[in-house]
mmCIF file of C-alpha atoms in Angstrom:
data_model
loop_
_atom_site.group_PDB
_atom_site.id
_atom_site.type_symbol
_atom_site.label_atom_id
_atom_site.label_comp_id
_atom_site.label_asym_id
_atom_site.label_seq_id
_atom_site.Cartn_x
_atom_site.Cartn_y
_atom_site.Cartn_z
ATOM 1 C CA GLU A 1 99.883 101.563 115.765
ATOM 2 C CA ARG A 2 99.140 102.483 112.134
ATOM 3 C CA LEU A 3 95.809 100.735 112.479
ATOM 4 C CA LEU A 4 94.785 103.171 115.204
ATOM 5 C CA THR A 5 95.140 106.088 112.768
ATOM 6 C CA HIS A 6 92.172 104.700 110.839
ATOM 7 C CA ILE A 7 89.785 104.889 113.792
ATOM 8 C CA ILE A 8 87.364 107.719 113.147
ATOM 9 C CA PRO A 9 84.848 108.464 115.899
ATOM 10 C CA GLY A 10 81.365 107.519 114.781
ATOM 11 C CA ARG A 11 82.585 105.440 111.814
ATOM 12 C CA LYS A 12 82.043 101.692 112.026
ATOM 13 C CA MET A 13 84.774 99.313 110.880
ATOM 14 C CA LEU A 14 85.166 95.753 109.685
ATOM 15 C CA LEU A 15 88.633 94.364 110.333
ATOM 16 C CA PHE A 16 89.733 91.231 108.511
ATOM 17 C CA ALA A 17 92.731 89.195 109.641
ATOM 18 C CA ALA A 18 93.914 85.774 108.560
ATOM 19 C CA LEU A 19 95.226 84.337 111.830
ATOM 20 C CA LYS A 20 93.271 83.651 115.034
ATOM 21 C CA PRO A 21 95.856 85.091 117.458
ATOM 22 C CA GLU A 22 95.883 88.263 115.366
ATOM 23 C CA GLN A 23 92.069 88.430 115.460
ATOM 24 C CA VAL A 24 92.016 88.049 119.250
ATOM 25 C CA ARG A 25 94.709 90.733 119.613
ATOM 26 C CA LEU A 26 92.752 93.092 117.360
ATOM 27 C CA LYS A 27 89.578 92.622 119.398
ATOM 28 C CA ALA A 28 91.455 93.447 122.596
ATOM 29 C CA LEU A 29 93.073 96.482 120.947
ATOM 30 C CA MET A 30 89.723 97.816 119.757
ATOM 31 C CA GLU A 31 88.198 97.338 123.203
ATOM 32 C CA GLU A 32 91.164 99.176 124.728
ATOM 33 C CA GLN A 33 90.205 102.092 122.480
ATOM 34 C CA GLY A 34 86.718 102.054 123.993
ATOM 35 C CA LEU A 35 85.060 100.523 120.947
ATOM 36 C CA ARG A 36 82.310 97.936 121.087
ATOM 37 C CA ALA A 37 83.899 94.985 119.292
ATOM 38 C CA ALA A 38 82.899 91.463 118.335
ATOM 39 C CA LEU A 39 84.877 88.605 116.818
ATOM 40 C CA ILE A 40 83.707 86.152 114.177
ATOM 41 C CA ASN A 41 86.033 83.282 113.335
ATOM 42 C CA SER A 42 85.850 79.486 113.152
ATOM 43 C CA ASP A 43 85.726 79.252 116.973
ATOM 44 C CA VAL A 44 82.444 81.190 117.029
ATOM 45 C CA SER A 45 79.283 79.085 116.685
ATOM 46 C CA ALA A 46 76.577 79.790 114.133
ATOM 47 C CA ASN A 47 74.274 80.953 116.937
ATOM 48 C CA GLN A 48 76.919 83.337 118.265
ATOM 49 C CA ARG A 49 77.527 84.670 114.743
ATOM 50 C CA ALA A 50 73.802 85.310 114.342
ATOM 51 C CA ALA A 51 73.762 87.175 117.669
ATOM 52 C CA ILE A 52 76.736 89.305 116.575
ATOM 53 C CA ASP A 53 75.023 90.053 113.270
ATOM 54 C CA ALA A 54 71.870 91.094 115.155
ATOM 55 C CA GLN A 55 73.962 93.404 117.362
ATOM 56 C CA ALA A 56 75.496 94.959 114.254
ATOM 57 C CA GLN A 57 72.065 95.445 112.676
ATOM 58 C CA ARG A 58 70.868 97.228 115.839
ATOM 59 C CA GLY A 59 73.909 99.532 115.787
ATOM 60 C CA GLU A 60 75.360 98.082 118.980
ATOM 61 C CA LEU A 61 78.838 97.401 117.560
ATOM 62 C CA ASP A 62 81.569 99.757 116.397
ATOM 63 C CA VAL A 63 83.801 97.091 114.926
ATOM 64 C CA ILE A 64 83.657 93.469 113.865
ATOM 65 C CA ILE A 65 86.888 91.530 113.596
ATOM 66 C CA ALA A 66 86.660 88.483 111.355
ATOM 67 C CA SER A 67 88.476 86.066 109.146
ATOM 68 C CA GLY A 68 87.650 86.379 105.473
ATOM 69 C CA PRO A 69 86.219 82.863 105.104
ATOM 70 C CA THR A 70 83.916 83.045 108.145
ATOM 71 C CA ALA A 71 82.409 86.415 107.259
ATOM 72 C CA ALA A 72 82.530 86.126 103.488
ATOM 73 C CA VAL A 73 78.976 84.934 102.940
ATOM 74 C CA GLY A 74 75.570 85.884 104.240
ATOM 75 C CA TYR A 75 76.044 89.209 105.998
ATOM 76 C CA ASN A 76 74.745 92.605 104.897
ATOM 77 C CA TRP A 77 76.754 95.139 106.853
ATOM 78 C CA GLU A 78 76.217 98.301 104.831
ATOM 79 C CA MET A 79 76.213 100.253 108.114
ATOM 80 C CA PHE A 80 80.006 99.818 108.304
ATOM 81 C CA ASP A 81 82.008 102.599 106.639
ATOM 82 C CA ILE A 82 85.570 101.281 106.708
ATOM 83 C CA VAL A 83 86.902 97.838 105.781
ATOM 84 C CA ILE A 84 90.491 97.144 106.772
ATOM 85 C CA PHE A 85 92.392 94.032 105.779
ATOM 86 C CA VAL A 86 95.025 93.818 108.492
ATOM 87 C CA SER A 87 96.254 90.639 106.824
ATOM 88 C CA ILE A 88 94.999 88.437 104.004
ATOM 89 C CA ASP A 89 94.888 84.782 103.112
ATOM 90 C CA TYR A 90 95.645 83.374 99.656
ATOM 91 C CA MET A 91 92.050 83.344 98.416
ATOM 92 C CA ASP A 92 91.077 86.247 96.159
ATOM 93 C CA VAL A 93 87.403 85.329 96.540
ATOM 94 C CA ASN A 94 87.649 85.762 100.331
ATOM 95 C CA ILE A 95 88.837 89.335 99.815
ATOM 96 C CA LEU A 96 86.105 90.129 97.283
ATOM 97 C CA GLN A 97 83.336 88.641 99.388
ATOM 98 C CA ALA A 98 84.633 90.155 102.623
ATOM 99 C CA TYR A 99 84.561 93.763 101.471
ATOM 100 C CA ARG A 100 81.241 93.149 99.719
ATOM 101 C CA ARG A 101 79.698 92.559 103.161
ATOM 102 C CA ALA A 102 79.745 96.341 103.539
ATOM 103 C CA SER A 103 78.926 97.249 99.945
ATOM 104 C CA ARG A 104 75.517 95.582 99.899
ATOM 105 C CA GLY A 105 72.040 96.945 100.365
ATOM 106 C CA SER A 106 71.339 100.593 100.877
ATOM 107 C CA ARG A 107 74.869 102.025 100.985
ATOM 108 C CA THR A 108 74.698 105.797 100.530
ATOM 109 C CA LYS A 109 78.203 106.777 101.725
ATOM 110 C CA THR A 110 81.618 105.965 100.313
ATOM 111 C CA LEU A 111 83.051 102.669 101.529
ATOM 112 C CA TYR A 112 86.732 102.915 102.386
ATOM 113 C CA VAL A 113 88.714 99.704 101.839
ATOM 114 C CA ILE A 114 92.233 99.656 103.253
ATOM 115 C CA PHE A 115 94.888 96.958 102.896
ATOM 116 C CA MET A 116 97.699 97.010 105.426
ATOM 117 C CA ARG A 117 101.035 95.457 104.620
ATOM 118 C CA TYR A 118 104.069 94.996 106.800
ATOM 119 C CA GLU A 119 107.382 96.075 105.300
ATOM 120 C CA GLU A 120 109.937 93.372 104.585
ATOM 121 C CA SER A 121 107.539 90.507 105.190
ATOM 122 C CA CYS A 122 106.032 87.657 103.211
ATOM 123 C CA GLU A 123 102.841 89.661 102.727
ATOM 124 C CA GLY A 124 104.119 91.354 99.581
ATOM 125 C CA ARG A 125 104.386 87.935 97.986
ATOM 126 C CA MET A 126 100.907 87.004 99.250
ATOM 127 C CA TYR A 127 99.436 90.068 97.535
ATOM 128 C CA GLN A 128 101.209 89.068 94.305
ATOM 129 C CA ILE A 129 99.743 85.565 94.545
ATOM 130 C CA VAL A 130 96.226 86.890 95.160
ATOM 131 C CA THR A 131 96.553 89.206 92.143
ATOM 132 C CA ALA A 132 97.746 86.322 89.958
ATOM 133 C CA LYS A 133 94.891 84.109 91.161
ATOM 134 C CA SER A 134 92.319 86.798 90.440
ATOM 135 C CA GLN A 135 93.778 87.317 86.951
ATOM 136 C CA LEU A 136 93.542 83.586 86.319
ATOM 137 C CA ALA A 137 89.945 83.485 87.588
ATOM 138 C CA ASN A 138 89.093 86.407 85.303
ATOM 139 C CA SER A 139 90.564 84.583 82.299
ATOM 140 C CA VAL A 140 88.059 81.788 82.932
ATOM 141 C CA ASP A 141 85.140 83.981 84.051
ATOM 142 C CA GLU A 142 85.214 87.577 82.803
ATOM 143 C CA THR A 143 82.750 88.643 85.514
ATOM 144 C CA ARG A 144 85.394 87.978 88.186
ATOM 145 C CA LYS A 145 87.144 91.163 89.221
ATOM 146 C CA ILE A 146 90.901 91.358 89.000
ATOM 147 C CA LEU A 147 92.453 92.521 92.251
ATOM 148 C CA PHE A 148 95.421 94.857 91.908
ATOM 149 C CA PHE A 149 97.420 96.058 94.892
ATOM 150 C CA SER A 150 99.957 98.852 94.840
ATOM 151 C CA LEU A 151 102.853 97.516 96.859
#
């Protein structure tokens, strides 16, 4: 329900979720809202991913739902205005690369990046782990951004 408050007519969204059932549920939810939605995860072939990317480039999609790892590399989706992490995995690089899909190219408007977290769940600990991993990566490579989350 809180996710629906972030839908702004005319604003395109990228939704990232870690688990396949969650991704499928999100696609159905977005379609119920009348949005043109596509799903990219490990069940989607390279050809299907290319077709979804082409649809996005032509402005035919309002939202793409994806897992971080499957959409982390190779896409330039600067036409999307809002990136929402409905859930995360343990890889800080997946988060960095995922939101960078929309921060590439000719971005002229502010990119909103939102992280959702369920109260009293294991997600708080996952965010702590991702922060620790990004701090460790930064200690080895100072060009790596440190991810901080206000919990």
